[in-house]
XYZ file of C-alpha atoms in Angstrom:
688
model
C 96.697 151.091 107.188
C 98.463 148.681 109.109
C 97.979 144.381 108.989
C 94.902 143.263 111.818
C 96.233 143.580 115.324
C 98.640 146.349 113.894
C 101.820 146.460 116.727
C 102.322 149.763 114.668
C 100.365 152.886 116.485
C 102.902 156.066 116.208
C 101.571 158.840 114.915
C 104.254 161.336 113.741
C 106.108 158.791 111.429
C 101.952 158.176 110.622
C 101.487 161.495 109.672
C 104.388 162.166 107.621
C 102.094 160.858 104.528
C 99.292 161.512 103.075
C 96.774 159.689 103.856
C 98.303 157.631 106.765
C 99.628 154.519 104.535
C 102.380 153.761 106.289
C 102.872 149.837 107.314
C 103.747 147.469 109.597
C 104.004 143.761 108.648
C 104.686 143.070 111.444
C 102.416 139.754 112.294
C 100.492 140.382 115.787
C 101.541 137.325 118.562
C 97.751 137.313 119.567
C 97.899 136.201 115.587
C 100.313 133.656 115.716
C 99.708 131.940 118.155
C 95.909 131.642 117.267
C 96.915 129.829 114.770
C 99.559 127.697 115.724
C 97.540 127.203 119.106
C 96.081 122.491 116.800
C 99.673 122.064 115.672
C 101.940 123.334 119.185
C 102.769 119.166 118.701
C 103.829 116.002 116.213
C 104.663 117.307 112.349
C 101.317 119.543 110.489
C 103.094 121.933 109.820
C 101.555 125.798 110.277
C 101.026 128.733 108.482
C 104.524 129.573 109.891
C 106.566 126.264 109.336
C 106.524 127.433 105.333
C 109.003 129.748 103.651
C 110.142 130.505 100.254
C 112.889 128.977 99.499
C 114.755 132.051 97.969
C 114.584 135.373 99.163
C 115.099 139.021 98.769
C 115.790 142.240 101.300
C 113.670 144.881 100.172
C 113.258 148.935 102.001
C 109.815 150.775 101.535
C 108.984 153.998 102.785
C 105.624 152.301 103.062
C 106.398 149.435 105.095
C 107.984 149.536 108.150
C 109.279 152.860 108.328
C 111.611 151.919 104.790
C 113.266 149.249 107.771
C 115.335 146.116 105.502
C 112.910 143.738 104.873
C 112.414 140.017 103.297
C 110.715 139.268 100.162
C 110.336 136.399 98.895
C 111.256 135.719 94.833
C 111.361 133.050 92.459
C 114.010 130.480 91.427
C 113.273 127.490 89.447
C 114.082 124.452 89.649
C 114.568 120.545 88.023
C 110.762 120.245 86.746
C 109.226 117.153 87.963
C 106.107 116.873 85.326
C 107.529 114.114 82.979
C 107.653 111.278 86.044
C 104.914 110.940 87.649
C 105.739 109.509 91.030
C 106.303 110.246 95.051
C 109.098 113.317 95.223
C 111.103 114.254 98.239
C 113.068 117.988 97.620
C 114.051 119.988 101.071
C 111.296 120.147 102.288
C 108.470 118.593 100.647
C 106.853 116.231 99.522
C 105.773 116.303 95.978
C 103.068 114.784 94.036
C 103.540 113.867 90.195
C 100.339 112.215 89.677
C 98.045 114.525 90.371
C 99.042 117.038 92.331
C 100.110 118.563 95.526
C 102.379 118.786 97.758
C 103.191 118.436 101.897
C 105.286 119.882 103.642
C 107.664 118.296 105.641
C 111.423 119.238 106.652
C 112.733 116.271 105.909
C 115.214 113.974 108.701
C 116.071 110.203 109.312
C 116.287 107.873 112.100
C 120.127 106.596 112.803
C 121.222 103.616 113.674
C 118.369 100.929 111.944
C 121.350 98.883 109.475
C 118.816 97.758 107.010
C 116.644 100.571 107.066
C 112.873 101.081 108.251
C 109.148 102.334 108.051
C 107.211 104.748 109.811
C 104.250 106.982 109.263
C 104.101 110.871 109.405
C 100.800 113.122 109.475
C 101.475 115.942 107.359
C 100.145 118.243 106.563
C 99.193 118.620 102.406
C 98.426 121.672 100.003
C 95.763 120.742 97.147
C 95.253 122.160 94.044
C 91.204 121.898 92.688
C 90.180 122.043 89.456
C 87.392 121.363 87.452
C 87.390 122.057 83.508
C 84.100 121.924 80.756
C 84.669 120.977 77.054
C 82.675 124.080 75.233
C 82.665 122.067 71.575
C 83.802 124.206 69.658
C 87.157 123.513 68.664
C 89.706 125.978 67.011
C 91.340 124.668 63.955
C 94.679 126.264 61.641
C 97.018 124.816 59.167
C 100.821 124.530 59.580
C 102.500 127.058 57.058
C 103.902 126.286 53.824
C 107.675 127.695 55.118
C 109.733 124.572 54.962
C 111.076 126.561 58.010
C 108.476 127.367 59.702
C 106.237 125.859 62.930
C 103.910 128.506 63.297
C 100.100 128.476 62.543
C 97.658 129.025 59.690
C 93.599 130.135 58.591
C 92.626 129.686 61.476
C 88.930 128.945 62.421
C 86.437 127.460 64.994
C 83.731 124.805 64.475
C 81.445 124.255 66.110
C 81.086 120.694 67.804
C 77.869 121.161 69.384
C 78.751 124.933 71.335
C 76.043 126.255 69.723
C 73.853 124.273 68.093
C 73.111 122.123 71.345
C 73.601 124.938 73.722
C 70.519 125.563 75.914
C 68.339 128.316 76.194
C 68.366 129.075 79.850
C 70.745 131.200 81.638
C 72.320 128.699 83.915
C 71.902 129.087 88.023
C 72.910 131.709 90.095
C 72.073 133.945 86.923
C 75.329 136.495 86.435
C 72.833 139.622 84.942
C 71.076 139.383 87.768
C 72.103 142.112 90.364
C 75.242 140.109 92.810
C 73.092 136.746 93.199
C 76.137 134.398 91.797
C 78.469 136.473 94.178
C 76.122 133.473 97.163
C 78.447 131.228 97.650
C 79.340 128.590 100.031
C 82.818 127.327 102.309
C 83.470 125.159 99.696
C 84.177 126.527 95.573
C 81.275 124.778 93.082
C 84.062 124.633 90.790
C 82.151 122.116 88.089
C 79.009 124.701 88.513
C 81.352 127.720 87.429
C 82.809 126.335 84.585
C 79.482 125.096 82.942
C 78.932 128.598 83.855
C 81.752 129.542 81.935
C 81.639 127.638 78.927
C 77.871 128.883 78.255
C 78.549 132.229 78.834
C 81.307 131.770 76.695
C 79.521 130.014 73.734
C 77.352 133.018 73.987
C 79.301 135.999 73.570
C 81.325 134.285 70.507
C 77.322 133.425 68.771
C 76.542 137.413 69.374
C 79.617 137.677 68.046
C 79.722 136.288 64.714
C 75.762 137.286 65.201
C 74.411 134.253 65.094
C 71.028 133.105 64.698
C 71.598 129.345 64.431
C 73.866 127.024 63.590
C 74.449 122.947 62.714
C 77.072 120.817 64.264
C 79.624 120.983 62.302
C 79.705 124.323 60.789
C 82.940 126.328 60.470
C 83.989 129.784 60.841
C 86.625 131.934 59.475
C 85.876 134.949 60.588
C 87.922 136.231 63.249
C 90.787 134.421 63.164
C 93.150 135.008 62.007
C 94.673 135.855 64.654
C 94.395 132.446 66.890
C 95.978 130.713 63.465
C 98.620 133.101 63.098
C 100.240 132.419 67.404
C 99.053 128.279 66.945
C 101.591 125.736 66.698
C 101.998 121.586 66.924
C 102.661 120.940 70.123
C 101.104 123.899 72.076
C 98.498 124.206 75.103
C 97.467 127.322 75.522
C 96.275 129.166 79.086
C 94.673 132.365 79.763
C 91.857 133.803 81.180
C 87.732 134.085 80.199
C 89.355 136.961 77.531
C 88.246 135.649 74.574
C 91.463 136.570 73.035
C 91.585 133.845 70.847
C 89.474 136.552 68.190
C 90.173 138.734 66.000
C 88.338 141.391 67.679
C 87.566 141.046 71.483
C 83.802 139.094 71.743
C 82.393 142.379 73.490
C 81.622 145.388 71.481
C 84.781 147.191 72.239
C 83.641 151.139 72.023
C 81.170 150.784 74.359
C 82.078 151.632 77.765
C 79.321 149.378 79.068
C 80.772 146.565 76.661
C 83.857 146.804 77.750
C 82.950 146.597 81.813
C 81.400 143.337 81.192
C 84.232 142.318 79.687
C 86.406 143.077 82.642
C 84.353 141.828 85.188
C 83.469 138.604 83.358
C 87.085 137.198 84.508
C 85.511 136.388 87.697
C 82.093 135.567 87.062
C 81.831 132.289 88.457
C 84.382 133.331 91.622
C 82.396 134.263 93.345
C 83.358 137.829 94.135
C 85.141 141.060 92.761
C 89.124 141.649 94.231
C 87.215 145.354 94.737
C 84.410 143.080 96.735
C 84.511 143.567 101.273
C 87.002 140.906 102.924
C 83.443 138.691 104.385
C 84.296 135.635 105.763
C 83.540 132.445 104.620
C 84.479 132.772 100.517
C 86.579 130.443 99.074
C 89.493 131.373 96.552
C 89.234 130.396 93.225
C 90.045 131.687 89.849
C 88.968 130.977 85.756
C 90.851 130.303 82.758
C 90.581 128.904 79.103
C 93.272 125.994 78.375
C 93.255 125.058 75.586
C 94.908 121.632 74.713
C 97.061 120.159 72.961
C 96.526 119.985 69.293
C 96.198 116.784 67.152
C 96.260 115.493 63.871
C 92.916 117.035 62.334
C 92.485 113.687 60.080
C 94.609 111.209 62.171
C 91.516 108.841 62.227
C 92.131 109.107 58.587
C 96.447 108.871 58.733
C 97.316 111.589 59.141
C 101.052 111.366 60.935
C 101.613 113.455 64.738
C 104.513 115.167 62.039
C 103.820 119.105 61.714
C 103.697 117.944 57.716
C 103.963 121.839 56.564
C 99.818 122.691 55.065
C 98.932 119.554 57.473
C 95.602 120.589 59.841
C 95.685 120.296 63.197
C 92.420 120.689 65.541
C 92.280 121.920 69.745
C 88.933 121.677 72.480
C 88.562 124.646 74.206
C 87.565 124.397 77.964
C 87.148 126.436 80.692
C 87.734 125.132 83.484
C 87.542 126.624 87.877
C 90.285 126.866 90.701
C 90.664 126.466 94.096
C 93.634 125.265 96.985
C 92.291 123.384 99.905
C 94.731 122.175 103.113
C 94.590 118.516 104.145
C 96.425 116.215 106.742
C 97.684 113.221 104.392
C 99.504 110.488 106.599
C 102.471 108.951 104.179
C 104.312 105.912 104.992
C 108.435 106.604 104.004
C 111.054 104.450 104.722
C 115.066 104.274 104.427
C 117.266 101.913 103.126
C 119.465 103.030 106.338
C 121.871 104.999 104.874
C 121.515 108.053 106.554
C 121.670 109.949 102.950
C 119.387 112.263 101.717
C 118.310 110.083 98.727
C 118.167 107.250 99.923
C 114.709 108.057 101.913
C 111.865 107.094 100.228
C 107.793 108.056 99.817
C 105.616 104.332 99.863
C 102.269 106.439 99.762
C 99.989 108.881 100.478
C 96.109 108.527 101.507
C 94.558 110.347 103.426
C 93.995 110.862 106.696
C 90.154 108.672 108.072
C 88.166 110.327 110.790
C 84.381 110.311 112.804
C 82.271 112.983 112.655
C 84.208 113.408 116.386
C 86.868 113.618 115.543
C 87.832 115.815 112.760
C 90.019 118.797 113.165
C 88.722 122.555 112.969
C 90.227 124.600 111.485
C 90.108 128.376 110.918
C 90.732 130.872 108.869
C 90.922 134.477 110.108
C 88.417 137.024 109.815
C 88.737 140.434 109.063
C 86.523 143.998 109.666
C 85.124 143.871 106.289
C 83.749 147.822 106.386
C 87.544 147.918 106.407
C 88.865 145.547 103.559
C 88.548 144.598 101.223
C 89.258 141.265 99.571
C 93.037 142.890 98.245
C 94.145 144.447 100.989
C 94.636 140.891 103.345
C 95.982 137.225 102.915
C 94.203 135.967 105.833
C 95.872 133.740 108.615
C 94.453 129.922 108.053
C 95.446 126.584 110.495
C 94.757 123.994 112.342
C 93.479 125.389 115.409
C 92.794 124.452 119.658
C 89.371 123.911 120.669
C 89.923 126.636 123.230
C 90.528 129.227 120.870
C 87.251 128.042 118.493
C 85.581 131.226 119.998
C 87.149 133.556 119.156
C 86.239 137.084 117.488
C 89.254 136.192 115.572
C 88.451 132.607 114.080
C 85.968 131.415 111.399
C 85.939 128.101 112.439
C 85.109 125.011 110.321
C 85.300 121.495 111.851
C 85.818 119.103 108.452
C 88.644 116.956 106.900
C 89.939 119.877 104.979
C 89.448 122.854 104.363
C 89.547 125.964 101.311
C 92.121 129.341 101.408
C 89.884 132.454 101.837
C 89.199 134.756 99.437
C 92.695 136.837 97.226
C 93.467 138.708 94.685
C 93.498 137.803 91.984
C 96.350 140.282 90.655
C 99.438 138.699 92.281
C 101.871 136.558 90.163
C 104.630 134.090 91.447
C 107.828 135.906 90.468
C 108.626 139.661 90.808
C 105.451 140.680 92.201
C 105.571 138.692 96.553
C 105.518 142.434 98.010
C 107.158 140.352 101.701
C 107.832 137.360 104.191
C 104.790 135.048 105.058
C 104.583 132.792 102.052
C 101.731 130.672 102.859
C 99.378 133.519 102.767
C 99.796 134.450 98.651
C 102.511 131.827 97.889
C 99.444 129.308 96.740
C 96.630 131.661 94.991
C 99.185 133.879 92.519
C 100.302 130.347 91.521
C 97.178 130.365 89.811
C 97.196 133.994 89.040
C 100.386 133.056 86.902
C 99.087 130.011 85.506
C 96.048 131.570 84.082
C 97.952 134.184 82.972
C 101.612 132.862 81.943
C 102.280 129.690 82.443
C 101.465 129.279 79.073
C 100.111 132.739 77.372
C 98.798 132.517 74.079
C 101.417 134.667 72.857
C 103.470 132.740 74.653
C 105.404 135.176 76.217
C 106.161 134.191 79.745
C 107.481 137.217 82.316
C 108.329 137.612 86.246
C 110.607 134.056 85.982
C 107.707 132.521 84.918
C 108.806 129.277 83.768
C 106.730 128.920 79.907
C 104.699 125.418 79.905
C 103.870 125.433 76.790
C 105.976 122.597 74.943
C 106.852 124.821 72.444
C 110.162 123.906 73.782
C 109.974 121.157 75.438
C 109.495 118.498 73.864
C 108.554 115.892 76.942
C 106.207 118.663 77.923
C 104.438 118.227 74.661
C 104.114 114.411 74.374
C 102.930 114.413 78.421
C 100.044 117.121 77.445
C 99.512 114.738 75.069
C 98.191 111.748 77.454
C 97.265 113.821 79.478
C 94.100 115.754 76.911
C 93.671 112.302 75.305
C 91.632 111.652 78.819
C 89.541 114.676 77.714
C 88.556 116.900 80.462
C 90.048 114.485 83.526
C 93.642 115.077 81.712
C 93.792 118.839 81.350
C 92.011 119.418 85.138
C 95.419 117.471 85.647
C 97.817 118.892 83.111
C 97.228 121.935 84.959
C 97.921 120.813 89.022
C 100.289 119.269 87.407
C 101.433 122.750 86.555
C 100.664 124.144 90.269
C 102.782 121.877 92.071
C 105.116 122.279 89.443
C 105.570 126.578 90.805
C 105.173 126.267 93.976
C 107.871 123.611 94.503
C 109.693 125.807 93.188
C 108.979 128.695 95.393
C 108.637 127.444 98.680
C 110.184 124.894 101.873
C 108.955 123.357 104.968
C 110.682 123.600 108.208
C 107.956 121.727 110.548
C 110.392 117.701 111.382
C 107.753 117.088 114.413
C 110.905 117.778 117.028
C 109.582 120.895 117.514
C 108.350 120.599 121.253
C 110.707 117.369 122.176
C 113.206 118.985 124.212
C 112.996 116.673 127.499
C 113.123 113.504 125.351
C 115.944 115.118 123.210
C 117.598 115.372 126.795
C 117.162 111.922 127.367
C 119.487 110.333 125.156
C 122.733 109.499 126.026
C 125.965 111.268 124.368
C 126.448 109.151 121.518
C 123.227 110.181 120.444
C 124.052 114.318 121.914
C 122.980 115.604 118.218
C 119.888 113.467 117.517
C 116.159 116.011 116.834
C 114.542 112.650 118.903
C 112.602 110.146 118.910
C 109.736 107.951 116.749
C 108.207 105.122 116.322
C 109.626 103.226 113.385
C 109.235 99.427 111.543
C 112.713 99.016 111.360
C 113.612 96.504 108.591
C 114.968 92.700 108.351
C 116.217 90.132 106.510
C 113.722 87.364 105.676
C 113.199 85.752 101.644
C 109.890 86.340 100.021
C 109.299 86.328 96.673
C 107.283 89.434 95.395
C 106.590 87.601 91.531
C 105.672 84.275 91.874
C 105.848 82.975 89.129
C 110.611 82.434 90.468
C 108.690 79.646 92.579
C 107.270 78.173 90.096
C 110.859 76.440 89.792
C 110.249 75.311 94.198
C 107.493 74.065 94.203
C 108.223 71.663 91.359
C 110.677 69.562 93.515
C 108.059 70.687 96.626
C 105.419 68.645 94.185
C 108.101 65.992 94.227
C 109.177 65.797 97.589
C 104.966 65.626 98.590
C 104.374 63.396 95.568
C 107.560 60.135 96.451
C 106.820 61.338 101.256
C 102.919 59.850 99.868
C 104.968 56.888 98.102
C 106.846 55.347 100.810
C 104.816 55.423 103.353
C 102.463 54.077 101.116
C 104.808 50.436 100.677
C 105.290 51.260 104.202
C 102.048 50.765 105.022
C 101.491 47.370 102.487
C 104.746 46.645 101.160
C 106.272 45.943 105.214
C 107.767 42.729 103.148
C 110.033 44.586 101.433
C 111.316 47.001 104.003
C 112.051 43.210 106.583
C 114.066 41.802 102.633
C 115.384 45.265 103.252
C 116.932 45.540 106.231
C 117.492 41.686 105.330
C 120.517 42.716 102.905
C 122.066 45.893 104.926
C 122.373 43.199 107.629
C 124.054 40.983 105.341
C 126.373 42.702 103.528
C 128.037 45.106 106.555
C 131.490 44.351 107.383
C 131.544 43.039 110.678
C 128.520 40.767 109.401
C 130.374 39.256 106.247
C 133.222 38.956 108.217
C 132.310 36.906 110.575
C 129.681 34.471 108.895
C 132.717 33.914 105.970
C 135.267 33.343 109.051
C 132.659 30.653 110.772
C 130.942 28.846 108.344
C 130.745 25.685 109.014
C 131.880 26.438 112.868
C 129.487 25.130 116.116
C 129.988 29.316 116.427
C 128.419 30.502 113.973
C 126.327 33.097 114.261
C 122.800 32.848 112.193
C 122.568 34.599 109.582
C 118.650 36.214 110.130
C 120.054 36.273 113.867
C 118.975 40.740 114.959
C 120.802 42.691 115.036
C 121.388 42.982 119.203
C 121.569 39.694 119.588
C 124.735 39.500 116.402
C 125.956 41.812 118.902
C 126.133 39.774 121.437
C 127.053 36.621 120.219
C 129.962 38.541 117.765
C 131.658 41.339 119.908
C 134.615 40.382 121.047
C 135.587 38.327 117.652
C 139.238 40.210 117.195
C 139.795 40.973 112.698
C 143.785 40.580 113.466
C 144.676 43.114 110.253
C 148.526 43.134 108.015
C 150.892 45.831 110.068
C 151.543 49.272 107.966
C 153.931 48.603 105.162
C 157.316 50.803 106.569
C 157.096 46.860 109.821
C 156.818 44.456 106.926
C 159.643 42.028 106.935
C 161.475 42.064 103.953
C 161.746 39.281 103.710
C 158.233 38.157 103.537
C 158.117 39.950 100.026
C 160.914 40.531 97.441
C 160.180 43.655 95.365
C 161.989 44.779 92.252
C 163.128 47.821 90.016
C 159.901 49.230 89.241
C 157.485 48.649 92.117
C 156.720 44.685 90.921
C 157.122 41.868 93.507
C 159.522 39.972 92.207
C 157.407 36.163 91.669
C 160.030 34.448 91.026
C 160.772 34.025 94.713
C 157.144 32.946 96.781
C 156.081 30.579 98.192
C 153.048 30.311 99.443
C 151.483 28.962 102.957
C 149.785 30.043 106.121
C 149.368 31.097 109.099
C 145.769 29.797 110.517
C 144.050 31.818 112.115
C 143.454 31.249 116.087
C 140.443 30.355 118.545
C 140.694 30.805 122.322
C 136.964 30.235 123.837
C 136.074 32.670 126.409
C 133.001 31.675 128.938
C 129.855 33.720 128.523
C 128.597 36.230 130.924
C 125.247 35.230 130.315
C 125.250 31.717 129.143
C 127.590 28.878 129.068
C 128.738 29.557 125.371
C 132.893 29.830 125.190
C 133.549 32.716 123.883
C 135.872 32.365 120.537
C 138.539 34.871 119.718
C 139.875 34.086 115.997
C 142.633 34.309 113.623
C 142.804 35.085 110.637
C 144.584 33.385 108.738
C 147.791 35.414 106.811
C 149.040 34.712 102.988
C 153.637 33.782 103.338
C 155.541 33.210 100.614
C 158.313 30.777 100.328
C 162.709 31.510 99.207
C 161.776 29.326 96.792
C 159.057 30.843 95.098
C 156.897 27.509 95.173
C 153.233 27.366 96.572
C 151.874 26.129 99.772
C 149.864 23.314 99.868
C 147.590 23.045 102.490
C 144.271 24.655 103.107
C 143.704 27.587 105.470
C 141.928 25.717 109.069
C 141.298 27.155 112.229
C 143.325 25.914 115.376
C 142.919 26.035 118.479
C 145.940 27.820 120.916
C 144.912 28.080 124.201
C 141.695 28.014 125.640
C 141.698 31.105 129.000
C 138.505 31.660 131.768
C 136.994 34.607 131.794
């Protein structure tokens, strides 16, 4: 059997094997062209842009005639569950808030000293889960052993799962033909979780031989093993198998009941793995989630410490999970460095569409007469409008698409058989979660890490936080585990520059290593208050300044005399006015003390004020300084040299301009002071 459109047609090789079971794993060009047609340009990835993070080389006589081929494998990386946020790892954008990954081979802009911000459209893979509380709680007590954390004395309590159960069989009826297989392309996750909870409670009641029950009633039979496998701080996840009871809740001695139990695990999903691979059925996986145990008497003050003999309880949820693909707008920022650590995610939001511009998704069609669900992983992705009429594609015009039905057997780790990561990884992760990630016996296989919390107290605290939110928290718990496993397994190779060769060639030699160009918002320096409380001092100063300004303006308007007085005193205390006022006081050329600045400067502009020469040019005879720097007052006598006065004709009047020389005090040799008073003596009058 070959993959659809296989190019393998060598009859000589085929005839070497019984039933011609040689498989060719080559992906035909017609298929790759079809499912990459919608992503030839831009940053949105397609299936071929999703690859395994690690792989091995393998050979198999039944595949590719024993040619060497790549086979993916799981390698565990540091978990991101404990720290909510958006994280960047090689090839992926990880949502550690609610779960989900974006496919992007990270690139960083160059030549932006302060950094930049930009937005890209990214292919986003989303885990979706809905859970229903069965209203049956499981109880145990901590073993009395001093060093043991194991449980003991397990029993089940009716919190309404039996007493309040509806007598009506939920629709679609599981036990009537194949009506339950009639599902739409959008999985009804909540309906499936509700149906599974109803049937689970019915089976448990039958196993316990109950005909009636009351809320609060408890049942100790069939729960010894559960008690022994339980422990505080540990969650459990399993398929719909009823393994919390000692004996399965179906008759293990009846072949019909055994067949019923085996098929019940897939009930609610809409298909069995051996069904014909028809179009329109989405993938779904179902199972139990045993919530994190909490102290039974927490309301009475019981501690979260697992003391010997302390009673504990945990809720039992039925959950249904699927995977969808969509396009999200992701805003990135960088601080100017080209280091990977400088790149951060600012925001992730759904892309807004109108009815006219909804994207076109395609899911591969195969011949249901030739292929069953477990035979093939179908291609899916964005397609171009020109190929929507192809007979090989099932077209969906919607904002998102659910991944097609796939086999529930393979898990991550040792069960990856080829290099087509996007075909089976996203569904195999759910298979790993519901069988290995937190197994009831706490035994993990196939390299799948344990998420039970047994050896990681951080996970225990995280599960306590989430399960306190009831069913929504249980759903987030499962989605985060799925995100973690996918992060370990795949890497994206899409940069968005793959088809920008012309732009790259246009770059200069200095940027010859650039991938291309993309519009960004460059960062510039600015000052702003991130927290308005830090602006309070500025507000206080601003308010004080504003009040002062208003008062000043009011004073200008209503206190004009005060401003006149202020102007007068400023004029009178200036050096020039003070000197001329003192020298000309009583003289005929005295300038009025109330003259304006313009008038005063006009009248006094030719008055010369002589000052003493610098100290090094003083006549030594005029001053006798004794040792110590003080003048010898015994040898000082005072005399005055009068100022000189010269009259100059006025340019605009007949008034003379007078130049004055200040009176200078001199010393006499005998130290007697001069008795004459200073006076003004005219020297010589000249007309200019």
